[in-house]
mmCIF file of C-alpha atoms and ligand atoms in Angstrom:
data_model
loop_
_atom_site.group_PDB
_atom_site.id
_atom_site.type_symbol
_atom_site.label_atom_id
_atom_site.label_comp_id
_atom_site.label_asym_id
_atom_site.label_seq_id
_atom_site.Cartn_x
_atom_site.Cartn_y
_atom_site.Cartn_z
ATOM 1 C CA UNK U 1 162.223 83.777 114.570
ATOM 2 C CA UNK U 2 163.262 86.819 112.397
ATOM 3 C CA UNK U 3 161.118 86.027 109.724
ATOM 4 C CA UNK U 4 158.166 85.839 112.017
ATOM 5 C CA UNK U 5 159.107 88.602 114.163
ATOM 6 C CA UNK U 6 158.767 91.291 111.041
ATOM 7 C CA UNK U 7 155.653 89.848 109.814
ATOM 8 C CA UNK U 8 153.871 90.733 113.528
ATOM 9 C CA UNK U 9 155.629 94.143 112.726
ATOM 10 C CA UNK U 10 154.627 94.479 109.590
ATOM 11 C CA UNK U 11 150.858 93.909 111.331
ATOM 12 C CA UNK U 12 150.980 96.073 114.158
ATOM 13 C CA UNK U 13 151.461 98.936 111.517
ATOM 14 C CA UNK U 14 148.801 97.961 109.097
ATOM 15 C CA UNK U 15 147.197 101.746 108.304
ATOM 16 C CA UNK U 16 144.074 102.528 110.892
ATOM 17 C CA UNK U 17 142.242 102.914 107.739
ATOM 18 C CA UNK U 18 142.447 99.270 106.373
ATOM 19 C CA UNK U 19 141.394 97.892 109.473
ATOM 20 C CA UNK U 20 138.671 99.956 109.940
ATOM 21 C CA UNK U 21 137.433 98.388 106.622
ATOM 22 C CA UNK U 22 138.781 94.761 107.181
ATOM 23 C CA UNK U 23 136.440 95.401 109.993
ATOM 24 C CA UNK U 24 133.400 95.658 108.152
ATOM 25 C CA UNK U 25 134.239 93.812 105.721
ATOM 26 C CA UNK U 26 134.176 91.070 108.770
ATOM 27 C CA UNK U 27 130.796 92.510 109.977
ATOM 28 C CA UNK U 28 129.636 92.056 105.886
ATOM 29 C CA UNK U 29 130.027 88.383 106.589
ATOM 30 C CA UNK U 30 129.228 87.972 109.698
ATOM 31 C CA UNK U 31 125.986 89.977 109.055
ATOM 32 C CA UNK U 32 125.741 87.139 105.735
ATOM 33 C CA UNK U 33 125.954 83.998 108.001
ATOM 34 C CA UNK U 34 124.068 85.341 111.049
ATOM 35 C CA UNK U 35 121.448 85.557 108.426
ATOM 36 C CA UNK U 36 121.448 82.693 108.007
ATOM 37 C CA UNK U 37 121.992 81.320 111.587
ATOM 38 C CA UNK U 38 119.374 83.411 112.545
ATOM 39 C CA UNK U 39 121.130 84.787 115.387
ATOM 40 C CA UNK U 40 119.050 88.101 115.345
ATOM 41 C CA UNK U 41 116.486 88.680 118.487
ATOM 42 C CA UNK U 42 113.705 90.717 118.530
ATOM 43 C CA UNK U 43 112.939 93.213 121.786
ATOM 44 C CA UNK U 44 109.933 95.455 122.503
ATOM 45 C CA UNK U 45 109.623 98.337 124.597
ATOM 46 C CA UNK U 46 106.175 99.292 125.420
ATOM 47 C CA UNK U 47 104.082 102.432 124.037
ATOM 48 C CA UNK U 48 102.225 103.676 126.890
ATOM 49 C CA UNK U 49 99.316 106.362 126.778
ATOM 50 C CA UNK U 50 100.259 108.930 128.618
ATOM 51 C CA UNK U 51 96.876 109.884 129.993
ATOM 52 C CA UNK U 52 95.036 106.088 131.504
ATOM 53 C CA UNK U 53 98.932 104.740 132.099
ATOM 54 C CA UNK U 54 97.681 102.112 128.884
ATOM 55 C CA UNK U 55 100.083 99.862 127.150
ATOM 56 C CA UNK U 56 98.798 99.954 123.239
ATOM 57 C CA UNK U 57 101.569 99.362 121.286
ATOM 58 C CA UNK U 58 105.233 98.424 121.720
ATOM 59 C CA UNK U 59 108.219 98.992 119.246
ATOM 60 C CA UNK U 60 110.166 96.082 117.859
ATOM 61 C CA UNK U 61 113.896 96.707 117.839
ATOM 62 C CA UNK U 62 115.907 94.392 116.684
ATOM 63 C CA UNK U 63 119.485 92.726 118.386
ATOM 64 C CA UNK U 64 122.213 90.759 117.125
ATOM 65 C CA UNK U 65 124.208 88.293 119.181
ATOM 66 C CA UNK U 66 127.670 88.130 117.444
ATOM 67 C CA UNK U 67 129.729 85.431 118.321
ATOM 68 C CA UNK U 68 132.779 86.796 119.285
ATOM 69 C CA UNK U 69 131.650 90.660 119.664
ATOM 70 C CA UNK U 70 128.927 90.172 122.135
ATOM 71 C CA UNK U 71 125.717 92.105 121.791
ATOM 72 C CA UNK U 72 125.892 94.940 118.252
ATOM 73 C CA UNK U 73 124.156 97.434 118.466
ATOM 74 C CA UNK U 74 121.460 97.896 115.482
ATOM 75 C CA UNK U 75 123.083 101.699 115.211
ATOM 76 C CA UNK U 76 126.393 99.696 113.871
ATOM 77 C CA UNK U 77 124.911 97.067 111.797
ATOM 78 C CA UNK U 78 121.812 98.370 110.272
ATOM 79 C CA UNK U 79 123.685 100.995 107.710
ATOM 80 C CA UNK U 80 125.790 97.966 106.651
ATOM 81 C CA UNK U 81 123.039 95.908 105.771
ATOM 82 C CA UNK U 82 121.458 98.603 103.704
ATOM 83 C CA UNK U 83 124.288 99.332 102.128
ATOM 84 C CA UNK U 84 124.493 95.626 100.839
ATOM 85 C CA UNK U 85 121.268 95.034 100.653
ATOM 86 C CA UNK U 86 120.826 92.521 103.301
ATOM 87 C CA UNK U 87 118.605 94.639 104.735
ATOM 88 C CA UNK U 88 115.638 93.255 102.890
ATOM 89 C CA UNK U 89 116.107 89.708 104.183
ATOM 90 C CA UNK U 90 116.219 90.843 107.227
ATOM 91 C CA UNK U 91 113.778 93.858 106.802
ATOM 92 C CA UNK U 92 111.619 91.003 105.909
ATOM 93 C CA UNK U 93 112.257 88.234 108.418
ATOM 94 C CA UNK U 94 111.997 91.402 111.243
ATOM 95 C CA UNK U 95 108.310 92.214 109.940
ATOM 96 C CA UNK U 96 107.273 88.154 109.854
ATOM 97 C CA UNK U 97 109.014 88.380 113.945
ATOM 98 C CA UNK U 98 106.856 91.145 115.124
ATOM 99 C CA UNK U 99 103.801 90.377 113.327
ATOM 100 C CA UNK U 100 103.811 86.688 114.777
ATOM 101 C CA UNK U 101 104.906 87.613 118.539
ATOM 102 C CA UNK U 102 101.998 89.912 117.973
ATOM 103 C CA UNK U 103 99.364 86.951 116.603
ATOM 104 C CA UNK U 104 100.924 85.137 119.778
ATOM 105 C CA UNK U 105 99.913 87.974 122.395
ATOM 106 C CA UNK U 106 96.576 87.755 120.892
ATOM 107 C CA UNK U 107 96.180 84.150 121.249
ATOM 108 C CA UNK U 108 97.082 84.301 124.639
ATOM 109 C CA UNK U 109 95.186 87.151 125.926
ATOM 110 C CA UNK U 110 97.695 89.124 126.501
ATOM 111 C CA UNK U 111 97.397 91.929 124.682
ATOM 112 C CA UNK U 112 93.849 93.341 122.632
ATOM 113 C CA UNK U 113 92.591 93.731 119.787
ATOM 114 C CA UNK U 114 93.098 97.535 119.651
ATOM 115 C CA UNK U 115 97.020 96.963 120.500
ATOM 116 C CA UNK U 116 99.723 97.660 117.487
ATOM 117 C CA UNK U 117 103.218 96.450 116.762
ATOM 118 C CA UNK U 118 105.769 99.027 115.099
ATOM 119 C CA UNK U 119 108.266 97.825 113.164
ATOM 120 C CA UNK U 120 110.992 100.425 111.843
ATOM 121 C CA UNK U 121 111.709 100.157 107.982
ATOM 122 C CA UNK U 122 114.993 101.519 106.080
ATOM 123 C CA UNK U 123 114.939 103.281 103.365
ATOM 124 C CA UNK U 124 116.319 100.383 101.223
ATOM 125 C CA UNK U 125 113.088 98.333 101.452
ATOM 126 C CA UNK U 126 110.851 101.191 100.171
ATOM 127 C CA UNK U 127 112.983 101.217 96.833
ATOM 128 C CA UNK U 128 114.089 97.488 96.269
ATOM 129 C CA UNK U 129 111.714 95.056 97.229
ATOM 130 C CA UNK U 130 108.445 93.591 96.930
ATOM 131 C CA UNK U 131 107.480 95.477 100.346
ATOM 132 C CA UNK U 132 104.105 95.151 99.828
ATOM 133 C CA UNK U 133 103.853 91.566 98.641
ATOM 134 C CA UNK U 134 105.970 90.650 101.029
ATOM 135 C CA UNK U 135 103.628 92.438 104.076
ATOM 136 C CA UNK U 136 100.675 91.059 102.413
ATOM 137 C CA UNK U 137 102.093 87.242 102.615
ATOM 138 C CA UNK U 138 103.023 88.606 106.790
ATOM 139 C CA UNK U 139 99.209 89.347 107.324
ATOM 140 C CA UNK U 140 97.680 86.471 105.044
ATOM 141 C CA UNK U 141 100.450 84.244 107.052
ATOM 142 C CA UNK U 142 100.105 85.388 111.279
ATOM 143 C CA UNK U 143 95.924 86.723 110.470
ATOM 144 C CA UNK U 144 97.527 89.839 111.833
ATOM 145 C CA UNK U 145 94.830 92.462 110.833
ATOM 146 C CA UNK U 146 96.629 95.584 109.032
ATOM 147 C CA UNK U 147 95.915 98.064 111.988
ATOM 148 C CA UNK U 148 97.576 96.474 114.736
ATOM 149 C CA UNK U 149 100.573 96.452 112.153
ATOM 150 C CA UNK U 150 102.028 100.277 112.053
ATOM 151 C CA UNK U 151 105.881 101.249 109.716
ATOM 152 C CA UNK U 152 108.331 103.478 111.229
ATOM 153 C CA UNK U 153 109.838 105.793 108.701
ATOM 154 C CA UNK U 154 112.052 108.522 109.335
ATOM 155 C CA UNK U 155 111.726 112.093 107.188
ATOM 156 C CA UNK U 156 115.172 110.869 105.416
ATOM 157 C CA UNK U 157 114.466 108.017 104.144
ATOM 158 C CA UNK U 158 111.245 109.413 102.398
ATOM 159 C CA UNK U 159 113.699 112.219 101.725
ATOM 160 C CA UNK U 160 116.020 109.752 100.121
ATOM 161 C CA UNK U 161 113.757 108.552 97.157
ATOM 162 C CA UNK U 162 110.133 110.565 96.877
ATOM 163 C CA UNK U 163 108.515 108.906 94.503
ATOM 164 C CA UNK U 164 108.861 105.515 95.520
ATOM 165 C CA UNK U 165 108.166 106.481 98.970
ATOM 166 C CA UNK U 166 105.096 108.438 98.066
ATOM 167 C CA UNK U 167 104.007 105.409 96.226
ATOM 168 C CA UNK U 168 104.653 102.867 99.253
ATOM 169 C CA UNK U 169 103.123 105.302 101.726
ATOM 170 C CA UNK U 170 100.065 105.334 99.318
ATOM 171 C CA UNK U 171 99.534 101.437 98.752
ATOM 172 C CA UNK U 172 100.596 101.261 103.092
ATOM 173 C CA UNK U 173 97.758 103.387 103.676
ATOM 174 C CA UNK U 174 94.929 101.774 101.237
ATOM 175 C CA UNK U 175 95.261 98.877 103.332
ATOM 176 C CA UNK U 176 94.600 100.342 106.326
ATOM 177 C CA UNK U 177 98.301 99.484 107.757
ATOM 178 C CA UNK U 178 99.377 102.435 109.597
ATOM 179 C CA UNK U 179 102.499 104.485 108.982
ATOM 180 C CA UNK U 180 104.717 107.082 111.635
ATOM 181 C CA UNK U 181 106.917 109.292 111.021
ATOM 182 C CA UNK U 182 110.057 108.286 113.451
ATOM 183 C CA UNK U 183 112.931 110.912 114.851
ATOM 184 C CA UNK U 184 110.606 113.611 113.306
ATOM 185 C CA UNK U 185 112.871 116.514 113.913
ATOM 186 C CA UNK U 186 115.858 115.335 113.498
ATOM 187 C CA UNK U 187 116.020 114.817 109.233
ATOM 188 C CA UNK U 188 114.769 116.828 106.786
ATOM 189 C CA UNK U 189 111.915 119.158 108.250
ATOM 190 C CA UNK U 190 110.281 120.489 105.941
ATOM 191 C CA UNK U 191 106.963 120.585 107.386
ATOM 192 C CA UNK U 192 105.106 121.162 103.658
ATOM 193 C CA UNK U 193 106.587 117.616 102.664
ATOM 194 C CA UNK U 194 103.732 116.068 105.515
ATOM 195 C CA UNK U 195 100.985 117.212 102.957
ATOM 196 C CA UNK U 196 102.551 115.045 100.126
ATOM 197 C CA UNK U 197 103.063 111.804 102.685
ATOM 198 C CA UNK U 198 100.000 111.871 104.877
ATOM 199 C CA UNK U 199 101.086 109.536 108.010
ATOM 200 C CA UNK U 200 98.606 107.869 111.129
ATOM 201 C CA UNK U 201 101.858 109.182 113.935
ATOM 202 C CA UNK U 202 104.484 111.430 114.156
ATOM 203 C CA UNK U 203 107.346 110.306 116.652
ATOM 204 C CA UNK U 204 109.119 113.494 118.555
ATOM 205 C CA UNK U 205 112.675 112.776 118.142
ATOM 206 C CA UNK U 206 114.223 111.888 121.678
ATOM 207 C CA UNK U 207 116.803 115.643 121.588
ATOM 208 C CA UNK U 208 113.661 117.003 121.627
ATOM 209 C CA UNK U 209 111.923 115.338 124.337
ATOM 210 C CA UNK U 210 115.160 115.347 126.645
ATOM 211 C CA UNK U 211 115.167 119.139 126.272
ATOM 212 C CA UNK U 212 111.787 119.663 126.928
ATOM 213 C CA UNK U 213 111.960 120.693 130.997
ATOM 214 C CA UNK U 214 114.412 123.962 130.070
ATOM 215 C CA UNK U 215 111.859 126.032 128.498
ATOM 216 C CA UNK U 216 113.659 127.094 126.131
ATOM 217 C CA UNK U 217 113.436 126.336 122.756
ATOM 218 C CA UNK U 218 112.942 122.646 122.910
ATOM 219 C CA UNK U 219 109.394 123.224 124.635
ATOM 220 C CA UNK U 220 107.982 125.428 121.963
ATOM 221 C CA UNK U 221 109.021 122.961 119.518
ATOM 222 C CA UNK U 222 107.104 120.108 120.631
ATOM 223 C CA UNK U 223 104.497 122.812 121.555
ATOM 224 C CA UNK U 224 104.311 123.629 117.338
ATOM 225 C CA UNK U 225 104.655 119.830 116.381
ATOM 226 C CA UNK U 226 101.881 118.284 118.411
ATOM 227 C CA UNK U 227 99.768 121.521 116.825
ATOM 228 C CA UNK U 228 100.506 120.875 113.433
ATOM 229 C CA UNK U 229 99.817 117.239 114.078
ATOM 230 C CA UNK U 230 96.528 117.868 115.544
ATOM 231 C CA UNK U 231 95.649 119.884 112.603
ATOM 232 C CA UNK U 232 96.667 117.457 110.274
ATOM 233 C CA UNK U 233 94.795 114.764 112.016
ATOM 234 C CA UNK U 234 97.928 112.948 113.631
ATOM 235 C CA UNK U 235 99.046 111.558 116.855
ATOM 236 C CA UNK U 236 102.291 112.324 118.342
ATOM 237 C CA UNK U 237 103.921 110.019 119.950
ATOM 238 C CA UNK U 238 107.261 111.030 122.640
ATOM 239 C CA UNK U 239 110.356 109.049 121.765
ATOM 240 C CA UNK U 240 112.830 108.822 124.985
ATOM 241 C CA UNK U 241 110.608 110.049 128.211
ATOM 242 C CA UNK U 242 112.822 109.785 131.037
ATOM 243 C CA UNK U 243 111.592 111.609 134.317
ATOM 244 C CA UNK U 244 108.857 112.233 135.517
ATOM 245 C CA UNK U 245 109.628 115.588 134.995
ATOM 246 C CA UNK U 246 109.416 115.421 130.456
ATOM 247 C CA UNK U 247 106.541 113.432 131.278
ATOM 248 C CA UNK U 248 104.421 116.456 133.049
ATOM 249 C CA UNK U 249 105.611 118.524 130.213
ATOM 250 C CA UNK U 250 104.461 116.619 127.722
ATOM 251 C CA UNK U 251 101.180 116.219 129.542
ATOM 252 C CA UNK U 252 101.322 119.473 129.775
ATOM 253 C CA UNK U 253 102.260 119.600 125.798
ATOM 254 C CA UNK U 254 98.779 117.805 125.219
ATOM 255 C CA UNK U 255 101.532 115.215 123.605
ATOM 256 C CA UNK U 256 98.800 111.529 123.767
ATOM 257 C CA UNK U 257 101.886 108.907 124.248
ATOM 258 C CA UNK U 258 104.886 108.088 124.888
ATOM 259 C CA UNK U 259 107.349 105.465 125.243
ATOM 260 C CA UNK U 260 111.311 105.502 127.647
ATOM 261 C CA UNK U 261 113.538 104.543 130.666
ATOM 262 C CA UNK U 262 110.959 105.849 132.537
ATOM 263 C CA UNK U 263 107.981 103.253 131.596
ATOM 264 C CA UNK U 264 110.503 100.605 130.430
ATOM 265 C CA UNK U 265 113.437 99.834 128.300
ATOM 266 C CA UNK U 266 113.167 97.844 124.973
ATOM 267 C CA UNK U 267 112.201 93.806 127.151
ATOM 268 C CA UNK U 268 113.006 90.370 125.024
ATOM 269 C CA UNK U 269 109.850 88.654 125.200
ATOM 270 C CA UNK U 270 109.057 87.110 128.085
ATOM 271 C CA UNK U 271 110.285 90.083 130.094
ATOM 272 C CA UNK U 272 107.859 91.817 127.257
ATOM 273 C CA UNK U 273 104.803 89.482 128.361
ATOM 274 C CA UNK U 274 105.377 89.768 131.934
ATOM 275 C CA UNK U 275 105.609 93.799 131.873
ATOM 276 C CA UNK U 276 101.941 93.824 129.993
ATOM 277 C CA UNK U 277 100.743 91.074 132.440
ATOM 278 C CA UNK U 278 101.700 93.345 135.668
ATOM 279 C CA UNK U 279 100.640 96.364 134.104
ATOM 280 C CA UNK U 280 96.868 95.097 133.679
ATOM 281 C CA UNK U 281 96.583 94.337 136.835
ATOM 282 C CA UNK U 282 97.900 97.401 138.329
HETATM 283 P P1 C2E S 301 114.477 104.004 116.511
HETATM 284 O O1 C2E S 301 114.082 103.366 116.212
HETATM 285 O O2 C2E S 301 114.247 105.774 116.440
HETATM 286 O O3 C2E S 301 114.419 103.379 118.043
HETATM 287 C C1 C2E S 301 114.442 104.421 119.582
HETATM 288 C C2 C2E S 301 115.833 104.262 120.173
HETATM 289 O O4 C2E S 301 115.921 104.737 121.272
HETATM 290 C C3 C2E S 301 116.194 102.652 120.348
HETATM 291 O O5 C2E S 301 117.839 102.499 119.859
HETATM 292 C C4 C2E S 301 115.466 102.361 121.925
HETATM 293 O O6 C2E S 301 116.371 101.301 122.869
HETATM 294 C C5 C2E S 301 116.239 103.235 122.898
HETATM 295 N N1 C2E S 301 115.433 103.941 123.722
HETATM 296 C C6 C2E S 301 114.501 103.983 123.765
HETATM 297 N N2 C2E S 301 113.872 104.873 125.065
HETATM 298 C C7 C2E S 301 114.541 105.439 125.233
HETATM 299 C C8 C2E S 301 115.027 106.529 126.311
HETATM 300 O O7 C2E S 301 114.688 106.379 126.898
HETATM 301 N N3 C2E S 301 116.283 107.504 126.445
HETATM 302 C C9 C2E S 301 117.269 106.784 125.790
HETATM 303 N N4 C2E S 301 118.625 107.129 125.030
HETATM 304 N N5 C2E S 301 117.195 105.930 124.406
HETATM 305 C C10 C2E S 301 116.101 105.260 124.135
HETATM 306 P P2 C2E S 301 117.892 100.871 119.763
HETATM 307 O O8 C2E S 301 117.154 100.133 120.144
HETATM 308 O O9 C2E S 301 119.625 101.082 119.496
HETATM 309 O O10 C2E S 301 117.821 100.769 117.590
HETATM 310 C C11 C2E S 301 118.422 102.401 117.053
HETATM 311 C C12 C2E S 301 117.490 102.472 115.974
HETATM 312 O O11 C2E S 301 118.083 101.681 114.880
HETATM 313 C C13 C2E S 301 116.889 102.718 115.508
HETATM 314 O O12 C2E S 301 116.215 103.731 116.539
HETATM 315 C C14 C2E S 301 116.161 102.730 114.634
HETATM 316 O O13 C2E S 301 116.280 103.402 113.807
HETATM 317 C C15 C2E S 301 116.863 101.039 113.790
HETATM 318 N N6 C2E S 301 116.572 99.896 113.750
HETATM 319 C C16 C2E S 301 116.369 99.436 115.230
HETATM 320 N N7 C2E S 301 115.407 97.979 115.030
HETATM 321 C C17 C2E S 301 115.238 97.861 113.571
HETATM 322 C C18 C2E S 301 115.005 97.108 112.760
HETATM 323 O O14 C2E S 301 114.369 96.147 112.424
HETATM 324 N N8 C2E S 301 115.137 97.469 111.330
HETATM 325 C C19 C2E S 301 115.278 98.497 111.218
HETATM 326 N N9 C2E S 301 115.445 99.517 109.411
HETATM 327 N N10 C2E S 301 115.877 99.476 111.539
HETATM 328 C C20 C2E S 301 116.060 99.194 112.965
HETATM 329 MG MG1 MG S 302 111.629 103.070 115.461
HETATM 330 MG MG1 MG S 303 113.537 107.336 116.955
HETATM 331 MG MG1 MG S 304 116.321 106.450 114.700
#
């Protein structure tokens, strides 16, 4: 009795640090298993033409159904997947799955050939994988034309490995695959690097979008970003539009595309299919 009591007490007083490390290790172990068991699913968030109201594409966002912890947010497991290199397998699966889904939507006439699918890329995928070969194989297998695939990269990811990024970006452009800079404004944010990394789209981070109605800094900042983008021939996509007011301000600022809870939260395949069908009738 005494012995087991002692043991229990010992466990209670495990320092917090160890618990954290243990939890991390547990997630890493679970992540490995989840990749084998394919415990992931993609959700899709509609991207809207703010002028016409049409759905012009969707962003694929990964979700993990953990056996005991329920749904785990990508913000919590993508960083671990990156540190452990597991992101290579996971990232490949994500691109394949998204392209496969787009192909199905195309076949069923849910979307036309102008509709694109956006997939997030991690910095690690740039530097360490045979990303281009993988993408070539996926496009061939799913019969998706390269213009229908958009890859999203953050400024931080580019800056982490400038040389690899420049090479990969150039090769992707040669293939006519579209590129977007994600979370624009939150990272390194040196506007000068945009010249070295020509991309098709800038996604304005939701932190700016959500403050755009207080006539102060954000309005001016978003205005500046839109002007720069125009000068450089890039399209602007506003992230995290939640209110009618934000939408109105963005339209005033000449921002043409956007996504956010105002239109729809990320949806599973069935919901997204319904969403697009109802949108077409409207
Ligand atoms: P992100 O690429 O910037 O994706 C946008 C995030 O904002 C998503 O969070 C989305 O659900 C959320 N969001 C959309 N509309 C609104 C809104 O109106 N208000 C607010 N407050 N949030 C909104 P989510 O799905 O949790 O993903 C978080 C991040 O995880 C993503 O940010 C992306 O960086 C990363 N991520 C997601 N899926 C993948 C993936 O397949 N691969 C990689 N490498 N990263 C991924
Ligand atoms: Mg994104
Ligand atoms: Mg973003
Ligand atoms: Mg992000």
